[in-house]
Coordinates of C-alpha atoms in Angstrom, one line a residue:
Chain A
M26 CA 88.1 156.5 68.2
K27 CA 88.9 153.1 67.7
K28 CA 86.9 151.2 70.8
I29 CA 88.7 148.6 72.6
S30 CA 86.5 145.4 72.1
D31 CA 85.3 143.6 75.3
N32 CA 86.0 140.3 73.2
I33 CA 89.8 140.5 74.0
N34 CA 91.8 137.3 74.6
F35 CA 93.6 137.6 77.8
A36 CA 96.9 135.8 78.2
A37 CA 96.7 135.4 81.8
N38 CA 94.1 136.7 84.9
N39 CA 93.5 139.9 85.7
G40 CA 93.7 141.7 82.2
L41 CA 97.3 140.6 81.2
L42 CA 96.8 140.9 77.2
D43 CA 98.4 138.6 74.4
R44 CA 101.9 140.3 74.2
R45 CA 101.4 140.9 70.6
F46 CA 98.1 142.9 71.6
I47 CA 99.9 145.9 72.4
L48 CA 100.3 146.7 68.5
K49 CA 96.7 146.8 68.1
A50 CA 96.1 148.4 71.1
G51 CA 98.3 151.2 69.6
L52 CA 95.8 151.9 67.0
G53 CA 93.3 153.1 69.0
I54 CA 95.3 156.0 70.6
G55 CA 96.1 159.4 69.2
G56 CA 93.4 160.4 66.5
G57 CA 91.0 161.8 69.4
L58 CA 93.8 164.4 70.6
M59 CA 92.2 168.1 70.1
S60 CA 94.3 170.8 70.2
A61 CA 94.0 174.0 72.7
S62 CA 95.8 176.6 70.7
A63 CA 93.9 179.2 68.7
L64 CA 93.5 178.6 65.7
S65 CA 95.8 181.2 63.3
S66 CA 95.2 182.7 60.0
E67 CA 93.0 180.8 57.3
G68 CA 91.5 178.7 59.9
K69 CA 94.6 176.4 60.3
D70 CA 96.0 175.3 63.5
R71 CA 99.2 176.4 64.8
L72 CA 100.5 176.0 68.5
P73 CA 102.9 179.0 69.7
W74 CA 105.9 177.0 68.7
M75 CA 105.1 176.9 65.3
K76 CA 104.9 180.4 64.7
Q77 CA 108.3 181.7 64.8
P78 CA 111.8 180.0 64.3
G79 CA 113.1 177.8 67.2
M80 CA 116.1 178.0 69.2
P81 CA 119.8 178.3 67.6
M82 CA 121.5 175.0 67.0
G83 CA 124.6 173.7 68.9
Q84 CA 125.1 172.4 72.5
S85 CA 121.7 171.1 73.7
G86 CA 120.3 169.0 76.8
P87 CA 117.2 167.4 77.5
S88 CA 113.6 169.6 76.9
R89 CA 113.1 171.7 79.7
Y90 CA 110.1 169.8 80.1
E91 CA 112.1 166.8 80.9
E92 CA 114.3 168.5 83.5
H93 CA 112.7 166.6 86.2
I94 CA 114.4 163.0 84.8
K95 CA 117.8 163.2 86.9
R96 CA 119.5 160.7 88.8
E97 CA 117.6 159.7 92.1
G98 CA 118.4 159.2 95.4
V99 CA 121.7 161.1 95.6
G100 CA 123.4 160.0 99.0
S101 CA 127.2 160.4 100.7
Q102 CA 128.0 158.8 103.7
P103 CA 128.0 161.6 106.6
G104 CA 131.0 164.0 106.6
T105 CA 131.6 163.2 103.1
T106 CA 130.5 164.7 99.5
G107 CA 131.5 161.7 97.4
S108 CA 131.2 158.5 99.1
G109 CA 127.8 157.7 98.3
A110 CA 125.5 156.5 95.4
S111 CA 123.2 158.1 92.8
R112 CA 120.5 156.0 91.1
T113 CA 119.2 155.8 87.4
P114 CA 115.5 157.0 86.9
I115 CA 114.4 153.7 85.2
E116 CA 110.8 154.7 85.7
H117 CA 110.9 157.3 83.4
L118 CA 113.4 155.6 80.7
D119 CA 112.9 153.1 77.9
G120 CA 114.7 151.2 75.5
I121 CA 118.1 149.5 76.9
I122 CA 120.6 152.0 76.8
T123 CA 121.0 154.6 80.0
P124 CA 122.0 158.1 79.0
S125 CA 125.7 158.5 80.2
R126 CA 124.0 161.7 82.4
L127 CA 121.7 159.4 84.0
H128 CA 123.9 156.2 84.5
F129 CA 124.2 155.7 88.3
E130 CA 127.3 156.2 90.5
R131 CA 128.9 154.3 93.1
H132 CA 131.9 156.4 94.3
H133 CA 134.1 155.6 97.3
S134 CA 136.2 158.8 97.5
G135 CA 134.6 161.4 95.4
I136 CA 135.0 161.6 91.8
P137 CA 138.9 162.4 90.6
D138 CA 139.5 165.3 88.2
I139 CA 142.1 163.5 85.8
D140 CA 144.2 164.9 83.5
P141 CA 144.4 162.3 80.5
A142 CA 148.0 163.5 80.0
Q143 CA 149.4 162.7 83.3
H144 CA 147.3 159.5 83.5
S145 CA 148.8 156.2 82.3
L146 CA 147.9 152.5 82.6
L147 CA 150.6 150.6 84.5
I148 CA 150.6 147.0 84.3
H149 CA 153.4 145.3 87.0
G150 CA 153.4 142.3 89.1
L151 CA 153.8 138.7 87.8
V152 CA 154.8 139.9 84.3
D153 CA 158.2 139.5 81.8
R154 CA 157.9 143.1 81.2
P155 CA 156.0 145.4 83.1
L156 CA 154.4 148.1 81.0
S157 CA 153.2 151.6 80.7
F158 CA 150.5 152.6 78.3
S159 CA 149.9 156.3 77.6
M160 CA 146.1 157.3 76.6
E161 CA 147.6 158.3 73.2
S162 CA 149.2 154.3 72.7
L163 CA 146.1 152.8 73.9
A164 CA 143.9 154.8 70.9
R165 CA 145.8 153.0 68.5
Y166 CA 145.1 149.3 69.6
E167 CA 142.0 147.4 68.6
H168 CA 139.2 148.3 70.4
V169 CA 136.0 146.6 70.7
S170 CA 132.3 148.1 71.6
N171 CA 129.7 146.4 73.2
I172 CA 126.2 147.2 74.7
Q173 CA 126.4 145.7 78.3
F174 CA 124.6 146.4 81.9
I175 CA 127.0 147.3 84.9
E176 CA 124.9 146.8 88.2
C177 CA 126.1 147.5 91.8
S178 CA 126.0 144.6 93.6
G179 CA 124.1 146.4 96.5
N180 CA 121.6 147.2 94.1
S181 CA 118.0 146.4 95.5
G182 CA 119.5 146.4 99.0
A183 CA 116.8 148.3 100.1
M184 CA 114.3 145.0 100.0
I185 CA 115.6 143.5 102.7
S186 CA 113.8 145.8 104.8
P187 CA 111.0 143.9 106.7
K188 CA 108.2 146.1 105.5
P189 CA 108.1 147.2 102.0
L190 CA 109.5 150.8 101.6
Q191 CA 107.6 153.0 99.4
R192 CA 110.1 154.3 97.0
K193 CA 110.6 154.9 93.5
A194 CA 111.8 151.9 91.0
S195 CA 114.8 153.9 90.6
N196 CA 115.5 154.4 94.6
L197 CA 115.0 150.7 95.3
H198 CA 116.4 149.3 91.8
G199 CA 118.4 152.2 90.1
L200 CA 122.0 151.0 90.7
V201 CA 121.7 149.3 87.3
S202 CA 122.4 151.0 83.7
C203 CA 123.4 149.9 80.5
S204 CA 125.8 151.7 78.1
E205 CA 127.7 150.8 75.1
W206 CA 131.3 150.5 76.4
G207 CA 134.2 150.8 74.1
G208 CA 138.0 150.0 74.7
V209 CA 140.8 147.6 74.6
P210 CA 140.5 143.9 75.4
L211 CA 142.8 143.6 78.7
K212 CA 144.1 140.5 77.4
I213 CA 146.1 142.3 74.4
L214 CA 147.9 144.5 76.8
L215 CA 148.9 141.6 79.3
D216 CA 149.8 139.3 76.1
E217 CA 152.1 142.2 75.4
A218 CA 153.6 142.4 79.0
G219 CA 154.2 138.5 79.4
I220 CA 152.1 136.8 82.1
K221 CA 154.4 134.2 84.3
P222 CA 153.0 131.2 84.9
K223 CA 152.4 131.8 88.7
G224 CA 150.1 134.8 87.4
K225 CA 146.4 133.9 88.1
W226 CA 144.7 136.8 89.4
I227 CA 145.1 140.7 88.9
V228 CA 144.7 143.6 91.5
A229 CA 143.1 146.5 89.6
S230 CA 143.8 150.0 91.8
G231 CA 141.8 153.3 90.8
S232 CA 143.5 156.8 91.0
D233 CA 140.6 158.1 93.3
A234 CA 141.8 159.5 96.4
A235 CA 140.5 155.9 97.9
M236 CA 142.6 154.1 95.3
M237 CA 139.7 151.7 95.3
S238 CA 140.9 148.3 94.5
R239 CA 139.8 144.7 93.5
S240 CA 141.4 141.4 92.8
V241 CA 139.9 139.6 89.7
P242 CA 141.1 136.3 88.3
L243 CA 142.8 135.9 85.0
E244 CA 140.3 133.9 83.8
K245 CA 137.7 136.5 83.4
I246 CA 140.4 139.0 82.2
M247 CA 141.6 136.7 79.4
D248 CA 137.7 136.0 78.5
D249 CA 135.9 139.3 78.0
A250 CA 137.5 142.1 80.1
I251 CA 138.4 145.5 78.7
I252 CA 139.9 148.9 79.5
A253 CA 136.9 150.8 78.7
T254 CA 137.6 154.5 77.3
H255 CA 134.2 155.1 75.8
Q256 CA 130.6 155.1 77.1
N257 CA 127.8 155.5 74.7
G258 CA 130.3 156.9 71.9
E259 CA 131.9 159.7 73.9
P260 CA 134.8 159.5 76.0
L261 CA 133.8 158.1 79.7
R262 CA 132.0 160.7 81.7
P263 CA 134.3 161.4 85.0
S264 CA 131.5 159.8 87.0
N265 CA 132.0 156.4 85.1
G266 CA 135.8 156.6 85.5
Y267 CA 137.4 159.1 83.1
P268 CA 139.8 158.4 81.3
M269 CA 139.6 154.7 81.7
R270 CA 138.0 152.0 83.8
L271 CA 138.1 148.3 84.2
F272 CA 134.8 147.0 82.6
L273 CA 133.9 143.2 83.4
P274 CA 130.5 142.3 81.3
G275 CA 128.2 140.6 83.7
W276 CA 130.3 141.3 86.8
E277 CA 129.5 143.1 90.1
G278 CA 130.1 146.9 89.2
N279 CA 132.1 147.0 92.0
A280 CA 135.0 145.0 90.6
C281 CA 134.9 147.0 87.3
V282 CA 137.4 149.7 88.9
K283 CA 136.9 153.2 87.7
W284 CA 139.8 155.8 87.0
L285 CA 142.2 152.7 86.4
R286 CA 145.7 153.4 87.0
T287 CA 147.7 149.9 88.1
I288 CA 147.1 146.4 87.4
K289 CA 149.2 143.9 89.1
V290 CA 149.4 140.4 88.3
T291 CA 149.5 138.2 91.4
S292 CA 149.1 134.7 92.2
G293 CA 146.2 135.3 94.3
P294 CA 143.6 137.8 95.4
S295 CA 144.9 140.8 97.7
M296 CA 141.8 140.5 99.9
T297 CA 141.2 144.0 99.5
K298 CA 138.6 146.0 102.2
D299 CA 135.9 146.0 99.1
E300 CA 136.3 142.4 98.5
T301 CA 136.0 141.3 102.1
S302 CA 134.7 143.8 104.7
K303 CA 132.4 144.9 101.9
Y304 CA 130.8 143.0 98.9
S305 CA 130.9 139.7 100.5
D306 CA 127.6 137.7 100.9
L307 CA 126.9 136.8 104.7
R308 CA 125.0 133.5 105.1
D309 CA 122.8 132.7 108.0
D310 CA 125.3 130.0 109.4
G311 CA 127.9 132.8 110.1
I312 CA 130.1 131.7 107.1
A313 CA 130.4 134.7 104.4
E314 CA 131.0 134.2 100.8
L315 CA 133.5 136.0 98.9
F316 CA 134.1 136.7 95.4
T317 CA 130.2 136.7 94.2
F318 CA 130.9 137.8 90.9
P319 CA 128.0 137.4 88.1
M320 CA 125.0 139.2 88.8
G321 CA 122.1 137.5 89.0
V322 CA 119.2 137.1 86.5
K323 CA 117.0 139.7 87.3
S324 CA 113.8 142.0 86.1
V325 CA 111.6 145.0 87.3
I326 CA 108.5 146.2 86.3
T327 CA 109.4 150.3 85.8
S328 CA 105.9 151.4 85.0
P329 CA 103.4 151.1 86.5
S330 CA 105.8 151.7 89.5
F331 CA 105.4 153.5 92.9
S332 CA 104.8 157.5 92.0
L333 CA 103.5 156.2 88.7
N334 CA 100.0 155.8 89.3
L335 CA 97.2 154.8 87.1
A336 CA 94.7 157.5 85.6
G337 CA 91.6 155.0 86.1
P338 CA 90.6 151.5 84.2
G339 CA 91.7 151.0 80.9
I340 CA 94.5 149.7 78.7
Y341 CA 98.1 150.3 79.9
Q342 CA 101.5 149.2 79.0
I343 CA 103.2 147.4 81.3
K344 CA 107.2 148.0 80.7
G345 CA 110.2 146.9 82.5
I346 CA 113.8 146.0 82.4
A347 CA 115.4 142.7 82.7
W348 CA 119.2 141.3 82.5
S349 CA 121.3 138.9 83.7
G350 CA 125.4 138.6 84.1
S351 CA 125.5 135.1 82.5
G352 CA 124.2 135.9 79.4
R353 CA 120.8 136.7 77.5
I354 CA 117.2 137.0 78.5
K355 CA 115.3 134.0 77.3
N356 CA 112.0 135.3 78.7
V357 CA 110.1 137.5 80.9
E358 CA 106.9 136.3 82.4
L359 CA 104.2 138.8 84.0
S360 CA 101.6 138.2 86.3
A361 CA 98.6 140.8 87.4
D362 CA 97.1 138.4 90.0
G363 CA 100.2 138.0 92.4
G364 CA 101.9 135.0 90.7
K365 CA 99.0 132.9 90.1
T366 CA 98.8 132.8 86.4
W367 CA 101.5 134.2 84.1
A368 CA 101.8 135.6 80.5
E369 CA 104.9 135.8 78.4
A370 CA 106.1 139.5 77.9
L371 CA 107.1 140.6 74.4
L372 CA 110.7 141.6 74.4
D373 CA 112.2 144.3 72.4
E374 CA 114.7 143.2 69.5
H375 CA 117.9 143.9 71.0
I376 CA 118.1 140.8 73.2
L377 CA 121.9 141.2 74.0
P378 CA 124.1 139.0 76.5
K379 CA 124.6 141.2 79.6
A380 CA 122.7 143.8 78.5
L381 CA 119.2 145.3 79.6
T382 CA 116.4 143.8 77.8
R383 CA 113.3 145.9 77.5
F384 CA 110.1 143.7 77.9
R385 CA 106.6 145.2 77.5
S386 CA 102.9 143.7 77.7
A387 CA 99.6 145.0 77.2
W388 CA 97.1 145.3 80.2
K389 CA 93.5 146.0 80.6
W390 CA 93.3 147.2 84.3
D391 CA 89.6 146.7 85.3
G392 CA 89.7 149.1 88.5
A393 CA 90.1 146.5 91.1
P394 CA 93.0 145.9 93.3
A395 CA 95.9 143.9 91.4
T396 CA 99.3 142.8 92.3
I397 CA 101.5 142.8 89.0
M398 CA 105.3 141.5 88.9
S399 CA 107.9 140.1 86.5
R400 CA 110.1 137.1 86.5
A401 CA 113.3 136.9 84.1
I402 CA 114.8 133.6 82.8
D403 CA 117.9 134.0 81.4
E404 CA 119.4 131.6 78.4
K405 CA 121.3 129.2 81.2
G406 CA 118.0 128.5 82.9
N407 CA 118.2 131.0 86.0
I408 CA 115.0 131.7 87.0
Q409 CA 114.6 134.9 89.1
P410 CA 113.8 134.0 92.5
T411 CA 110.8 135.1 95.0
R412 CA 111.4 137.4 97.9
E413 CA 111.1 134.0 99.9
Q414 CA 113.4 132.0 98.0
W415 CA 116.0 134.8 98.0
F416 CA 116.4 134.9 101.6
V417 CA 116.8 131.2 102.2
G418 CA 120.4 130.8 103.7
R419 CA 121.3 134.2 104.0
A420 CA 121.9 136.4 107.0
K421 CA 119.0 138.5 107.7
N422 CA 120.7 141.9 107.2
T423 CA 122.9 140.8 103.7
F424 CA 121.7 142.7 100.8
Y425 CA 123.9 142.5 98.3
H426 CA 123.2 140.3 95.1
F427 CA 119.4 140.9 95.6
N428 CA 117.8 139.7 92.6
A429 CA 113.9 138.5 93.7
I430 CA 111.0 139.3 92.4
Q431 CA 109.6 143.0 92.7
T432 CA 105.8 142.8 93.3
W433 CA 103.8 146.1 92.6
G434 CA 100.2 146.6 94.5
V435 CA 97.8 148.7 92.3
N436 CA 94.7 149.8 94.4
T437 CA 91.3 151.0 93.5
A438 CA 92.7 154.5 93.5
G439 CA 95.2 153.4 90.9
E440 CA 97.9 154.3 93.4
V441 CA 101.1 152.0 92.9
N442 CA 102.8 150.5 96.1
N443 CA 105.8 148.2 96.8
V444 CA 104.6 145.4 98.5
Y445 CA 105.4 141.8 99.5
L446 CA 103.7 138.6 98.8
Chain B
M11 CA 127.8 153.2 30.5
F12 CA 129.9 150.3 29.2
T13 CA 133.3 151.8 30.2
S14 CA 131.7 152.8 33.8
K15 CA 130.6 149.3 34.3
I16 CA 134.3 147.9 33.4
T17 CA 135.5 150.7 35.8
K18 CA 133.6 149.7 38.1
I19 CA 134.5 145.9 38.1
V20 CA 138.1 146.7 38.2
V21 CA 137.9 149.0 41.2
N22 CA 135.9 146.1 43.1
I23 CA 138.8 143.8 42.3
L24 CA 141.3 146.2 43.4
I25 CA 139.5 146.8 46.6
I26 CA 139.1 143.2 47.2
L27 CA 142.9 142.5 46.7
F28 CA 143.9 145.7 48.5
V29 CA 142.0 144.8 51.3
E30 CA 142.9 141.2 51.4
N31 CA 146.7 141.9 51.5
I32 CA 146.4 144.5 54.1
F33 CA 143.9 143.4 56.5
A34 CA 143.7 139.6 57.4
D35 CA 139.7 138.4 57.9
D36 CA 140.4 139.3 61.3
V37 CA 141.9 142.6 61.3
F38 CA 143.7 142.5 64.4
D39 CA 144.5 139.0 64.1
G40 CA 147.7 138.9 65.9
V41 CA 148.6 142.4 65.1
S42 CA 149.5 144.4 67.8
P43 CA 151.1 148.1 67.9
Q44 CA 153.3 147.0 70.8
L45 CA 153.3 150.5 72.3
G46 CA 154.1 149.1 76.0
V47 CA 157.0 151.3 77.7
I48 CA 158.9 149.3 80.0
I49 CA 158.7 150.4 83.3
S50 CA 161.8 150.7 86.0
D51 CA 161.4 148.9 89.3
D52 CA 162.2 152.1 91.1
Y53 CA 158.8 153.6 89.4
I54 CA 157.0 150.4 90.3
E55 CA 157.9 150.8 93.9
Q56 CA 156.0 154.3 93.7
V57 CA 152.8 152.9 92.4
D58 CA 152.2 149.9 94.0
F59 CA 150.3 149.9 97.0
V60 CA 149.1 146.0 96.8
V61 CA 149.3 144.4 100.1
M62 CA 148.5 140.7 100.0
P63 CA 147.4 138.7 103.4
S64 CA 151.0 137.0 103.5
G65 CA 152.5 140.3 104.4
E66 CA 153.8 140.5 100.6
G67 CA 153.8 144.4 99.7
L68 CA 154.1 145.3 103.4
P69 CA 156.8 148.4 103.9
K70 CA 159.2 148.5 106.5
G71 CA 158.3 150.4 109.5
S72 CA 156.5 149.8 112.7
G73 CA 154.2 150.9 115.7
N74 CA 152.2 149.7 118.6
A75 CA 148.6 150.6 120.0
L76 CA 149.8 153.1 122.3
T77 CA 151.0 155.4 119.7
G78 CA 148.1 154.7 117.8
K79 CA 145.6 155.4 120.3
V80 CA 147.3 159.2 120.2
L81 CA 146.9 159.3 116.3
Y82 CA 143.5 157.9 116.3
N83 CA 142.6 160.3 118.6
I84 CA 143.9 163.4 116.0
H85 CA 143.3 161.6 112.8
C86 CA 140.0 159.4 113.0
M87 CA 138.0 159.9 115.9
A88 CA 135.7 162.6 114.5
C89 CA 134.4 160.2 112.1
H90 CA 134.6 156.7 114.1
G91 CA 133.9 157.8 117.3
P92 CA 136.1 157.5 120.8
D93 CA 137.4 153.9 121.0
A94 CA 136.2 153.2 117.4
K95 CA 132.7 153.0 118.2
G96 CA 129.6 155.0 117.8
G97 CA 131.1 157.4 115.3
I98 CA 129.3 158.8 112.4
N99 CA 130.6 156.3 110.0
G100 CA 131.5 152.7 110.7
D101 CA 132.6 151.1 113.7
L102 CA 136.0 149.6 113.7
A103 CA 135.5 147.7 116.9
G104 CA 132.9 145.3 118.7
G105 CA 130.2 143.2 117.5
H106 CA 132.0 140.4 118.4
G107 CA 130.2 136.7 118.3
T108 CA 127.3 138.5 116.3
I109 CA 128.2 137.2 112.9
S110 CA 126.5 133.8 113.2
G111 CA 123.6 135.4 115.3
P112 CA 120.3 137.0 114.3
I113 CA 121.7 140.5 113.9
P114 CA 125.1 140.4 112.5
K115 CA 127.1 143.4 113.7
K116 CA 129.9 143.5 111.0
T117 CA 133.3 145.5 112.5
V118 CA 136.8 145.3 111.4
G119 CA 137.2 143.1 114.7
S120 CA 133.8 140.9 114.0
Y121 CA 134.2 140.6 110.6
W122 CA 137.4 141.2 108.7
P123 CA 139.6 138.4 107.6
Y124 CA 143.0 139.4 107.8
A125 CA 145.1 142.0 109.7
T126 CA 146.8 143.2 106.4
I127 CA 143.9 144.6 105.1
I128 CA 143.7 147.3 108.0
F129 CA 146.9 148.7 106.9
D130 CA 146.2 148.4 103.2
Y131 CA 143.1 150.4 103.9
I132 CA 144.7 153.1 105.9
R133 CA 147.5 153.4 103.6
R134 CA 145.3 153.8 100.5
A135 CA 142.4 155.9 101.6
M136 CA 142.5 157.4 105.1
P137 CA 142.3 159.8 106.6
Y138 CA 139.2 160.4 104.1
Q139 CA 140.1 164.3 103.8
S140 CA 143.6 163.5 103.4
P141 CA 144.8 160.5 102.5
G142 CA 148.6 159.6 101.8
T143 CA 149.9 162.4 104.6
L144 CA 150.7 159.3 107.3
S145 CA 154.1 157.8 107.5
N146 CA 154.4 153.8 107.3
N147 CA 154.9 154.0 111.1
E148 CA 151.8 156.1 111.6
V149 CA 149.9 153.3 110.0
Y150 CA 151.1 150.6 111.7
A151 CA 150.8 152.1 114.9
L152 CA 146.7 152.7 114.0
T153 CA 146.5 149.3 112.7
A154 CA 147.9 147.9 115.9
Y155 CA 145.5 150.2 117.8
I156 CA 142.5 148.9 115.9
L157 CA 143.8 145.6 116.6
N158 CA 144.4 146.3 120.2
L159 CA 140.7 147.8 120.7
N160 CA 139.4 144.2 119.2
G161 CA 141.4 142.1 121.6
V162 CA 143.9 140.7 118.6
I163 CA 147.0 142.1 120.0
G164 CA 148.3 143.6 123.5
E165 CA 148.5 147.1 123.5
D166 CA 152.7 147.3 123.3
E167 CA 152.9 144.9 120.6
L168 CA 154.9 146.3 117.5
M169 CA 153.2 145.6 114.1
T170 CA 155.6 145.3 111.6
A171 CA 155.9 143.6 108.0
Q172 CA 156.9 140.4 109.8
T173 CA 154.4 140.3 112.9
L174 CA 151.0 142.2 111.0
P175 CA 150.5 139.1 108.8
K176 CA 150.3 136.8 111.6
A177 CA 148.0 138.8 113.9
K178 CA 144.9 136.3 113.8
M179 CA 141.5 137.9 113.3
T180 CA 138.8 136.4 115.4
N181 CA 136.7 135.6 112.2
S182 CA 139.5 134.5 110.0
E183 CA 137.9 131.1 109.6
G184 CA 134.8 132.8 108.5
F185 CA 135.0 133.1 104.8
I186 CA 134.8 130.8 101.8
W187 CA 134.9 131.5 98.2
A188 CA 131.8 131.7 95.9
Y189 CA 134.1 131.7 92.9
S190 CA 136.1 128.6 91.4
P191 CA 137.9 128.7 88.5
S192 CA 136.3 126.8 85.6
E193 CA 139.3 124.5 85.0

């Protein structure tokens, strides 16, 4: 087996290797794998599943050996079963697409079981022609599809805890997912209805039992909002708004109203419960900010992370996800010494605007305590803040739009913990 | 061989001409199937739940806190607690004066900017297990009760489409917008 040379060029202190090293390091792995199976006839190796035909084709889920990879932190408010959240198991995923069955959830009164034949999109308010669109008719309109993230603005809210909570990356930061969203640009439908000059906002309402509703400025709607009907190639899952949801690239998830039924064009915001009492950002001077729509630049190392401990000193892949509601990720920097020195991570090829971007780096862990962290920078020059910077000016217990740097501490036993610097 | 080459070229030219004729550079540029069906005012009235802070969208009806208290104890107390405090779900009263302090306590009374939001949210989403079962009078009465518990109105003050938007919440000045249009 190829031995990793001791003469490695490090990109930053405490073992961070040049980001290109990951490719070279990979060459050394694999050749030494020894089969534990008994040899079959003629002295040739066949594992048990190579000795008879496999399962029939047709419907299939993940391997039974991967069934532990499921939505994490499923919880509902007291007295309810459908008012709460579940999280994407980001520590077990790779790439940038979130499988639909693992997309995070945040519902306010359960998941409605909607018959698409009885569902229409209704556009009314300050329009020349109030219109209804059936699912069938929407299918004939121009569709677009884009790979984009959606993040609940309450994501990472547990990070305001005064003491770091020892939870998996999913439980801390798993209210973010990324899908290929397909549907009809809402502008086309609003143009057909004809917006009156006084129309400046819309109020979107869902057909869940809470009729969850949000006001969105028309400027965003006419820019890149879509009526999403498809997610990762298939019709939306019920937990993501089947048969249709509002999708606002880069903006907080709550405004992307699921199970969308009505769009009322208005002169201003309706000031719904979910844009005033919730999803508002209280400052330390007692003033609260409404309509903080774009999600801030952010990154999280998903491996190593809490519960994914290191087996012993050696070469590891550090990997994670980065995203920004303002555009593309420009670069992600990694530190293994608590932020004293930084090295640039390798970004996977797909660096799309308002999408998750996968970053990686090789790391030679020498067995000593280490403090690893990632810092994302987007194409607009926004830099992911430190936890200390994030708190400046905010009320102590406000938790929306938390996008500060996540720090993981590795102890000599290889255990990974959530730590604050 | 030669004829097949010629055929390929002719087919390619035909494809180019055909495609160019049917589809513009941007295949949907200005082209829409225009399949929206006009909906009637009566139908809009049935599906429109939007209430604006000005009171626009509020229905006819009325109710006061005295009636509201009776309704509250039947429909709301199990989750929100007696006098709208200490229940298993959010407190609707109390927390006044804490919003700018070290540990802000957000309740309807201490935090919400407009009284219209209470009516809107109850009408849309409450009671949790059976939304849509309360009459407009009952929603006005429950709204009045929550306002009264927070000292915003008196117990016999009638809340209507005209009076509710004028009920001044204690934290009504506590909000600014993070969003500003790019123009």
